[in-house]
Structure formats: structure tokens, C-alpha cells
Short mmCIF file of N, CA and C in Angstrom, two decimals:
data_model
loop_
_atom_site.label_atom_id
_atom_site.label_comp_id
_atom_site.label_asym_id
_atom_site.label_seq_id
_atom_site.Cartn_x
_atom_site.Cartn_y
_atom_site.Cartn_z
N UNK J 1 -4.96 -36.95 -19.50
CA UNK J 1 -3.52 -37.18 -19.53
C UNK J 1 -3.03 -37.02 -20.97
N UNK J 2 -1.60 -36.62 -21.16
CA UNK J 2 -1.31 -36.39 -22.53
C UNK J 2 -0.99 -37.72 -23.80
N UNK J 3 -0.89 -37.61 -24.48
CA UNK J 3 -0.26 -38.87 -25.18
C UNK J 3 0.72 -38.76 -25.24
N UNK J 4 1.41 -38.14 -24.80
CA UNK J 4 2.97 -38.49 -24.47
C UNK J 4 3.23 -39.40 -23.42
N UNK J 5 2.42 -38.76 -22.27
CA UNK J 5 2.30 -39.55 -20.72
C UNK J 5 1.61 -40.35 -20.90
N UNK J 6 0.88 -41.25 -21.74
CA UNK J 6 0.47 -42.12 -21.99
C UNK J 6 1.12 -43.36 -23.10
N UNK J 7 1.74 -42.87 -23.78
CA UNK J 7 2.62 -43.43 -24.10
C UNK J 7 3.74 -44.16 -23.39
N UNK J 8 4.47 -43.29 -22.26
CA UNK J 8 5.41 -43.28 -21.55
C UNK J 8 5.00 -44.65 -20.39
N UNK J 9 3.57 -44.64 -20.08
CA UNK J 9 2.92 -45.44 -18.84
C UNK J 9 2.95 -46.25 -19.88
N UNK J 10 2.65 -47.29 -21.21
CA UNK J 10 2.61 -47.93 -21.78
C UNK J 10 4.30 -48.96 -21.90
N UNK J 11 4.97 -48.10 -21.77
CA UNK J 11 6.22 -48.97 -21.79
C UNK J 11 6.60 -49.25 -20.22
N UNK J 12 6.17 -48.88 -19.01
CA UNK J 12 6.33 -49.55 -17.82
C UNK J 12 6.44 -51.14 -17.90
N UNK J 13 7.77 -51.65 -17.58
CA UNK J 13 8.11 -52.82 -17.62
C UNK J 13 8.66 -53.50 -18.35
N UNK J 14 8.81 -52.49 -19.59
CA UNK J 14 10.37 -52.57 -20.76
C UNK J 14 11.27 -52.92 -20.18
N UNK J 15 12.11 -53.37 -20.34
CA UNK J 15 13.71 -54.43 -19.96
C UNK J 15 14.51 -52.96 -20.20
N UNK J 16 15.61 -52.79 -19.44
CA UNK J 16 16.68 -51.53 -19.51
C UNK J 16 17.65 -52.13 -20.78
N UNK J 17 18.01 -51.43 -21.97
CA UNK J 17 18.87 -51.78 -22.69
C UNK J 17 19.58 -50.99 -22.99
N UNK J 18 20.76 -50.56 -22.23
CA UNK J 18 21.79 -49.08 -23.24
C UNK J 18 21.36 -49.13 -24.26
N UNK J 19 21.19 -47.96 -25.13
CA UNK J 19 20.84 -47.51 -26.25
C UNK J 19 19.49 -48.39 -27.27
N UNK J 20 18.99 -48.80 -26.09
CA UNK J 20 17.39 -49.33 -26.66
C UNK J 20 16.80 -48.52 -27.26
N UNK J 21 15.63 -49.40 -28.06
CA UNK J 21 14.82 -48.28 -29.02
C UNK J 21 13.49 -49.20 -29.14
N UNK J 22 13.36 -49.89 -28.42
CA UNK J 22 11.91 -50.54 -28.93
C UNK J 22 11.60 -51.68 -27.96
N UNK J 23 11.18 -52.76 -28.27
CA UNK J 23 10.40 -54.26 -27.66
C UNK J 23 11.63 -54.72 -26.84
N UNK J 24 13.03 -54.72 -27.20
CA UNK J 24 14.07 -55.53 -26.61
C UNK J 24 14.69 -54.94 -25.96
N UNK J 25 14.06 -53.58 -25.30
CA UNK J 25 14.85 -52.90 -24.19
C UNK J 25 14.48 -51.57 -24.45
N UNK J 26 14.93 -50.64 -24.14
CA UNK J 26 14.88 -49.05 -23.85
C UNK J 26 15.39 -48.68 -22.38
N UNK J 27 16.51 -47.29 -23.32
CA UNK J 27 17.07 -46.75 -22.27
C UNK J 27 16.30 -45.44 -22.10
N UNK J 28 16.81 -44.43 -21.31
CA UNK J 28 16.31 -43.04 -20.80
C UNK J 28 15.83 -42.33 -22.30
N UNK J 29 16.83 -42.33 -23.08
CA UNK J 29 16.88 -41.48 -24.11
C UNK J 29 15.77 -42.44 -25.12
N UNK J 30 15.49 -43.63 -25.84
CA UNK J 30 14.50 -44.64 -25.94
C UNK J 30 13.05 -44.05 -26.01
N UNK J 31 13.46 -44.07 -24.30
CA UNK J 31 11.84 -43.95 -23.93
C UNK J 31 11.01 -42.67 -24.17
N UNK J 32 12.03 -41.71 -23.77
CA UNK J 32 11.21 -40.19 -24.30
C UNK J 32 11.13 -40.32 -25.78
N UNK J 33 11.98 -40.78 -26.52
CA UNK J 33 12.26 -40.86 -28.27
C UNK J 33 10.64 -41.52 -28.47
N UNK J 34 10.48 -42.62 -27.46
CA UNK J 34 9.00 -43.84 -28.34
C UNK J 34 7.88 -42.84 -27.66
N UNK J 35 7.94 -42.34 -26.28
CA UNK J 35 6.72 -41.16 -26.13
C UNK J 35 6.72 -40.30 -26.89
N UNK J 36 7.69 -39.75 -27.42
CA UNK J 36 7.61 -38.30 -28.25
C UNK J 36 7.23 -38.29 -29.72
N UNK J 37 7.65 -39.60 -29.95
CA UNK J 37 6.92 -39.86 -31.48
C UNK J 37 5.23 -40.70 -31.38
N UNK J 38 4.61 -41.05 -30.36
CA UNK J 38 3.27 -40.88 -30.13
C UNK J 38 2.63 -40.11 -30.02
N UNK J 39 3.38 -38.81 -29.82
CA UNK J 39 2.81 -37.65 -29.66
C UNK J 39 3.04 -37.09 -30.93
N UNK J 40 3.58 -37.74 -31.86
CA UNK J 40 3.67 -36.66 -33.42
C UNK J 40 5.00 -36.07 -33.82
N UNK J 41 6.29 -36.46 -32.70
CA UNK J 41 7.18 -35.59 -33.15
C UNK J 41 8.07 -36.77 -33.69
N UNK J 42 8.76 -36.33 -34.94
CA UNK J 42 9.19 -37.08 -35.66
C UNK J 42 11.10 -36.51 -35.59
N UNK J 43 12.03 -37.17 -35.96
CA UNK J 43 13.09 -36.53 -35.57
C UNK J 43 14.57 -37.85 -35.46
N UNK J 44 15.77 -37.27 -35.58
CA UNK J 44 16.79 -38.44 -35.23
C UNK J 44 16.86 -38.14 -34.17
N UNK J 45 16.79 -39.71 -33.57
CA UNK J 45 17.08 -40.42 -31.85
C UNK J 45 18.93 -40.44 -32.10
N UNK J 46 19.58 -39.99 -30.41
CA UNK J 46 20.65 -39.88 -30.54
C UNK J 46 21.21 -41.10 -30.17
N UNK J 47 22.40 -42.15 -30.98
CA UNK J 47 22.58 -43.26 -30.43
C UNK J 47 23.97 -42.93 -30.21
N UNK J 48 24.71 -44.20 -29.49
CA UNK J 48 25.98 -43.94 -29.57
C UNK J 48 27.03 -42.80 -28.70
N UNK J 49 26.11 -42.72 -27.49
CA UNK J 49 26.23 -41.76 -26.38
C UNK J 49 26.96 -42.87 -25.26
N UNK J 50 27.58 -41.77 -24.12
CA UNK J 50 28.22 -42.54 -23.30
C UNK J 50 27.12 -42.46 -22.40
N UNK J 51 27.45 -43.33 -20.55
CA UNK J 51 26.76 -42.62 -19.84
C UNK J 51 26.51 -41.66 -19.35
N UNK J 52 28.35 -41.12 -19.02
CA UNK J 52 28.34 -39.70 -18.97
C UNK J 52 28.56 -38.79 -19.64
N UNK J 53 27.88 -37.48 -19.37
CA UNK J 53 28.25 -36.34 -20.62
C UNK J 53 27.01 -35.82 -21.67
N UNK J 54 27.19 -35.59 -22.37
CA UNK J 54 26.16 -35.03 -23.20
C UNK J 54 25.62 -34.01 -23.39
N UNK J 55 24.99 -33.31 -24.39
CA UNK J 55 24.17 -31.53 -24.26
C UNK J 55 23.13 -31.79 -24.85
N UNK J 56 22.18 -31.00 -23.89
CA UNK J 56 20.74 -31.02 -24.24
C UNK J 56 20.25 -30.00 -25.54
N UNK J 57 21.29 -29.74 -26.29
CA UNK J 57 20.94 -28.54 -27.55
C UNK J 57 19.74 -29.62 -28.65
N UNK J 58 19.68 -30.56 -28.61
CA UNK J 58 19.03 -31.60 -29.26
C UNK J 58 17.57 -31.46 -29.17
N UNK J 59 17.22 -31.28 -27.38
CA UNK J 59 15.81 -30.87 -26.88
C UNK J 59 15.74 -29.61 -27.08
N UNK J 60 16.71 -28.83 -27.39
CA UNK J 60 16.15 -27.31 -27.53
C UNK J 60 15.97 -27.36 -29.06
N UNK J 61 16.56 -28.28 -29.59
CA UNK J 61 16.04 -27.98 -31.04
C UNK J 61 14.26 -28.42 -31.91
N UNK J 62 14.36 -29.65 -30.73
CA UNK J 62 13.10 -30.36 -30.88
C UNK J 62 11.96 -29.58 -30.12
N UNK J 63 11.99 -29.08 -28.95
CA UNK J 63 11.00 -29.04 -27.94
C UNK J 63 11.01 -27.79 -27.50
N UNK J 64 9.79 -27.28 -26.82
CA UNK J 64 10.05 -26.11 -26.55
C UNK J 64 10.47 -25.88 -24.74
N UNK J 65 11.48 -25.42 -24.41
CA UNK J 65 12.19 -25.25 -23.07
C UNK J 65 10.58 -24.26 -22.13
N UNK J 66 10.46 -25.18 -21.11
CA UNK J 66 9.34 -24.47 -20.17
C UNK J 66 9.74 -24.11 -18.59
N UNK J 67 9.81 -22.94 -18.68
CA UNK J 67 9.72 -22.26 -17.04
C UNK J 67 9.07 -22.05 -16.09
N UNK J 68 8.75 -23.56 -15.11
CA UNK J 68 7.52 -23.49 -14.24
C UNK J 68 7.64 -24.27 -14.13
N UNK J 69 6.16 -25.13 -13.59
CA UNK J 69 6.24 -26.45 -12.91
C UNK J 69 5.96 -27.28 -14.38
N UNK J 70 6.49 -28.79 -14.12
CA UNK J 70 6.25 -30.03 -15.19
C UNK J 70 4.78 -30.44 -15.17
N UNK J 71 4.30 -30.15 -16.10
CA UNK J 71 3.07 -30.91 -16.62
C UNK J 71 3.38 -32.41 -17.38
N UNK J 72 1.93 -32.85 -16.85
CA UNK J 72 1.86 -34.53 -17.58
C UNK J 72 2.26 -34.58 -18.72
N UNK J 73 3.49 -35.53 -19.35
CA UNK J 73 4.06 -35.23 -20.77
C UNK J 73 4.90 -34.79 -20.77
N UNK J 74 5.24 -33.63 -19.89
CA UNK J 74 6.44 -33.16 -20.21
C UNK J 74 7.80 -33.69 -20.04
N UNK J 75 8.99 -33.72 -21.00
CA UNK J 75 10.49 -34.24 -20.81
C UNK J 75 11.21 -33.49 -19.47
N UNK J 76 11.63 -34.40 -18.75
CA UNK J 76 12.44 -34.00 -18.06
C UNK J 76 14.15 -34.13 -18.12
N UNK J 77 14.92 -33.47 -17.71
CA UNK J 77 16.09 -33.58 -17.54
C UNK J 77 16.67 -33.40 -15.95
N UNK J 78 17.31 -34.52 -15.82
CA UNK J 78 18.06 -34.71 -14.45
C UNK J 78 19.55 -34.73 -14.32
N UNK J 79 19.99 -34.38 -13.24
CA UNK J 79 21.23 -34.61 -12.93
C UNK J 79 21.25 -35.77 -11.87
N UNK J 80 22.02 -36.53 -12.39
CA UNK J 80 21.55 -37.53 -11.46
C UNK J 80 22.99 -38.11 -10.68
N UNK J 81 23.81 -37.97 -11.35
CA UNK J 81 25.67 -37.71 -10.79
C UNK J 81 26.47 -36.79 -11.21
N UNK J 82 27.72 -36.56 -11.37
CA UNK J 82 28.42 -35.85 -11.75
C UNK J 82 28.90 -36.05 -13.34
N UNK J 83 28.59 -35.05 -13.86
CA UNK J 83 28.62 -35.18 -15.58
C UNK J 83 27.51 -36.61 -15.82
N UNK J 84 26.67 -36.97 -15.12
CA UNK J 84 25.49 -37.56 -15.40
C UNK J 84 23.96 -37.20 -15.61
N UNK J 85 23.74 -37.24 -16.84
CA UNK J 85 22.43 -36.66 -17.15
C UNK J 85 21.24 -37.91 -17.38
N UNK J 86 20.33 -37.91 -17.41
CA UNK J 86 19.08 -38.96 -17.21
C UNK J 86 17.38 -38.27 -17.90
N UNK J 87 16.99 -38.47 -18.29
CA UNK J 87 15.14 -38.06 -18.89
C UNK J 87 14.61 -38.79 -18.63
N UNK J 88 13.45 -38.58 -18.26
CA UNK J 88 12.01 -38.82 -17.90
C UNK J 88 10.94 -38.11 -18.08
N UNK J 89 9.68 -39.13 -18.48
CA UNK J 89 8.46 -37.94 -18.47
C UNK J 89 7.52 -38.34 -17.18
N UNK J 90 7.09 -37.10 -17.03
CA UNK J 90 6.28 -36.58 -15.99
C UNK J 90 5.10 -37.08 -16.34
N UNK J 91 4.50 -37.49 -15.05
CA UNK J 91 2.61 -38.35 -15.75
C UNK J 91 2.41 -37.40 -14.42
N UNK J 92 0.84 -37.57 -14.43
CA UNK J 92 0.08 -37.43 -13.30
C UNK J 92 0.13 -37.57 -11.73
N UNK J 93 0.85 -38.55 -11.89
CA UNK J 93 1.34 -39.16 -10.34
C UNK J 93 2.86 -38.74 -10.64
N UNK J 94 3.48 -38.67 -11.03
CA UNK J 94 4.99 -39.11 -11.01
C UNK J 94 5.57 -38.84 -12.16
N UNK J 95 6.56 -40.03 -12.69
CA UNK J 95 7.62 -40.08 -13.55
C UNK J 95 7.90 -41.24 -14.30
N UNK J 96 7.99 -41.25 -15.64
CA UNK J 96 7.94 -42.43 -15.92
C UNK J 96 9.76 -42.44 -16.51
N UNK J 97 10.79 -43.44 -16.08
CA UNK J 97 11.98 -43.49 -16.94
C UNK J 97 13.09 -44.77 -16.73
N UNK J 98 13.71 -44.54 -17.77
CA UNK J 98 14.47 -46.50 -17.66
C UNK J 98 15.48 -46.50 -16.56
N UNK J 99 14.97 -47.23 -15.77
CA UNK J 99 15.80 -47.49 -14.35
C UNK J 99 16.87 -48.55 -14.44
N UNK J 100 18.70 -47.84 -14.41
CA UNK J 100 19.12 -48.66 -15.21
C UNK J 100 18.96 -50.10 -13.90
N UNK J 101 19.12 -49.35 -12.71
CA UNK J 101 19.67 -50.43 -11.36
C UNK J 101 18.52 -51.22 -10.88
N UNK J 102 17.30 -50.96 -11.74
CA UNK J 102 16.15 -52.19 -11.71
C UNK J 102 16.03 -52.84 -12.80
N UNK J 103 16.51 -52.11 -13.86
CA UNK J 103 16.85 -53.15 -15.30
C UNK J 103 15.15 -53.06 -15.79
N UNK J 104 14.60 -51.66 -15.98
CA UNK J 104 13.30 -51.78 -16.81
C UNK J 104 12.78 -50.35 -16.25
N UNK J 105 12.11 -50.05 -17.14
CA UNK J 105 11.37 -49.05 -17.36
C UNK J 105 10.02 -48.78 -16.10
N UNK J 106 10.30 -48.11 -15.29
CA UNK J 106 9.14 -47.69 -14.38
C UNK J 106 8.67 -46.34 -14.22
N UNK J 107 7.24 -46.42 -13.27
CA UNK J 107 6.66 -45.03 -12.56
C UNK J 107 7.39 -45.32 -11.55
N UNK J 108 7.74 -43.75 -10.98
CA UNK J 108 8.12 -43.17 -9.43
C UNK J 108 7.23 -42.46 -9.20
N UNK J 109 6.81 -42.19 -8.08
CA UNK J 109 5.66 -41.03 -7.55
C UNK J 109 6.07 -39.74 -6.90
N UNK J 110 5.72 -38.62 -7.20
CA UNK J 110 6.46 -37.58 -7.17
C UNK J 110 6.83 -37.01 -8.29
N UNK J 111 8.24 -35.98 -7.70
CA UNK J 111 8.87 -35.19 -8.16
C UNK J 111 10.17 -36.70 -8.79
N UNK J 112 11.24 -36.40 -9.22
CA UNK J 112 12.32 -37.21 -9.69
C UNK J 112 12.93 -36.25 -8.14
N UNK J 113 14.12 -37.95 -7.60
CA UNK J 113 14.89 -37.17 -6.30
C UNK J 113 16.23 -36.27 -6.68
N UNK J 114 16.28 -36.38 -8.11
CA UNK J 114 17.97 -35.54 -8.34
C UNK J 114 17.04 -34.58 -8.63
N UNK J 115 18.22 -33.67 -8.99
CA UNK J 115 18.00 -31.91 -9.41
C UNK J 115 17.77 -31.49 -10.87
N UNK J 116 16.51 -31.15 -11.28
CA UNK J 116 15.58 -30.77 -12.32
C UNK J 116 16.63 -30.02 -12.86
N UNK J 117 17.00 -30.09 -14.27
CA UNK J 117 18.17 -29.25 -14.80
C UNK J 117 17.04 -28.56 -15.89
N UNK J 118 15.85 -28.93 -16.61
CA UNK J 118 15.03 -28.26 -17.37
C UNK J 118 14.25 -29.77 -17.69
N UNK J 119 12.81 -28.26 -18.35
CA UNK J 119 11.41 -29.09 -19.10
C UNK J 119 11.43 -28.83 -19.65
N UNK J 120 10.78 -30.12 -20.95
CA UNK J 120 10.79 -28.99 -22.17
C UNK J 120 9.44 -29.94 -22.53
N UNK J 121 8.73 -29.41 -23.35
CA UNK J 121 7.33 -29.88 -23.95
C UNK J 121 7.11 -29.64 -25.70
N UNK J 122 6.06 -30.71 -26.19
CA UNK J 122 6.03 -30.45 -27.36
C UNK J 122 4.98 -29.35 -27.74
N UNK J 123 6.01 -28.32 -28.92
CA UNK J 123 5.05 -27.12 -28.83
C UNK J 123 3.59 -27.43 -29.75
N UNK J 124 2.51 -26.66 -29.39
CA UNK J 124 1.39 -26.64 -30.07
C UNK J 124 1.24 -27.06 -31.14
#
């Protein structure tokens, strides 16, 4: 498994905090930020975002955009309402990401049920 996706399974059971970043909560954006810097990538976390809205030019600047299926580690991007966007990383079984309507950070098994808008992975 990657250390990203291992990272990511490590915060299962984090408390949901809009614009979390550590021990006292983590949101969507959080959690890929604390996996992605276990994995080595260093970078500004975006704060100060609404729920809705946003552009993913941030992950294209950081990560490299992948065409195919999600491997363990890899960032996901969801649509998850209208002008609602959401991330998660992909593990082995599933998905790991901050669930705001359970109030903490979990695995789902599977695919994510909204519509995959892009992957992106950290390059080599």
C-alpha cells in the first residue's frame, strides 16, 4: 500500500472540522494536505474556501492528472452536488475522506458513489 494510503487510513476517526488541518479536526481538503505531505509533497494547503465552488488548478499544479483507473494513494476528486466538489484518497479497499454528515474522517468500500471528476497522483 502507498504512504499516502497509509497515511490517509491513519487519520480514520479524525473529528470533521471545516478547514481542519491536524489533531482537532480535518476537512476533505486537510486530509489529502496531511496524506500528501507523508508522502513528501510539501506545498500551501488552501484555507479559507467555501463549501461550494472551487478549481482544481492547485492539483494540477501539485500532482500529476492520471487517465485510468485510481490506484491506492491516489487523490480523488468528486462531484458530490451542484457546484460541490469533495477529495478523497483511494486505499485498497475503498476511500478514505472527511465525512462532513458523520462528523469524522472514514473508509468507504468501493468506488466513491458521486461522479469521479479526476485523479491525480504524486509524480515519481
Amino acid at each position: 500500500m502507498s504512504v499516502v494510503a497509509e497515511a490517509a487510513l491513519r487519520a480514520v476517526g479524525t473529528r470533521f472540522r471545516l478547514h481542519g488541518r491536524g489533531a482537532d479536526g480535518l476537512d476533505c481538503v486537510g486530509l489529502v494536505a496531511l496524506a500528501l505531505q507523508a508522502g513528501g509533497l510539501r506545498g500551501a494547503v488552501p484555507t479559507g474556501y467555501a463549501l461550494r465552488g472551487g478549481h482544481v488548478a492547485m492539483l494540477d499544479r501539485m500532482l500529476v492528472r492520471i487517465v485510468g483507473a485510481a490506484e491506492s494513494g491516489d487523490v480523488l476528486l468528486m462531484a458530490v452536488g451542484p457546484g460541490q466538489f469533495h477529495l478523497g484518497i483511494r486505499t485498497a479497499g475503498g476511500f478514505v475522506h472527511a465525512d462532513a454528515g458523520l462528523r469524522r474522517v472514514v473508509e468507504r468500500p468501493g468506488m466513491p458513489p458521486w461522479p469521479l471528476i479526476g485523479v491525480w497522483r504524486m509524480g515519481e
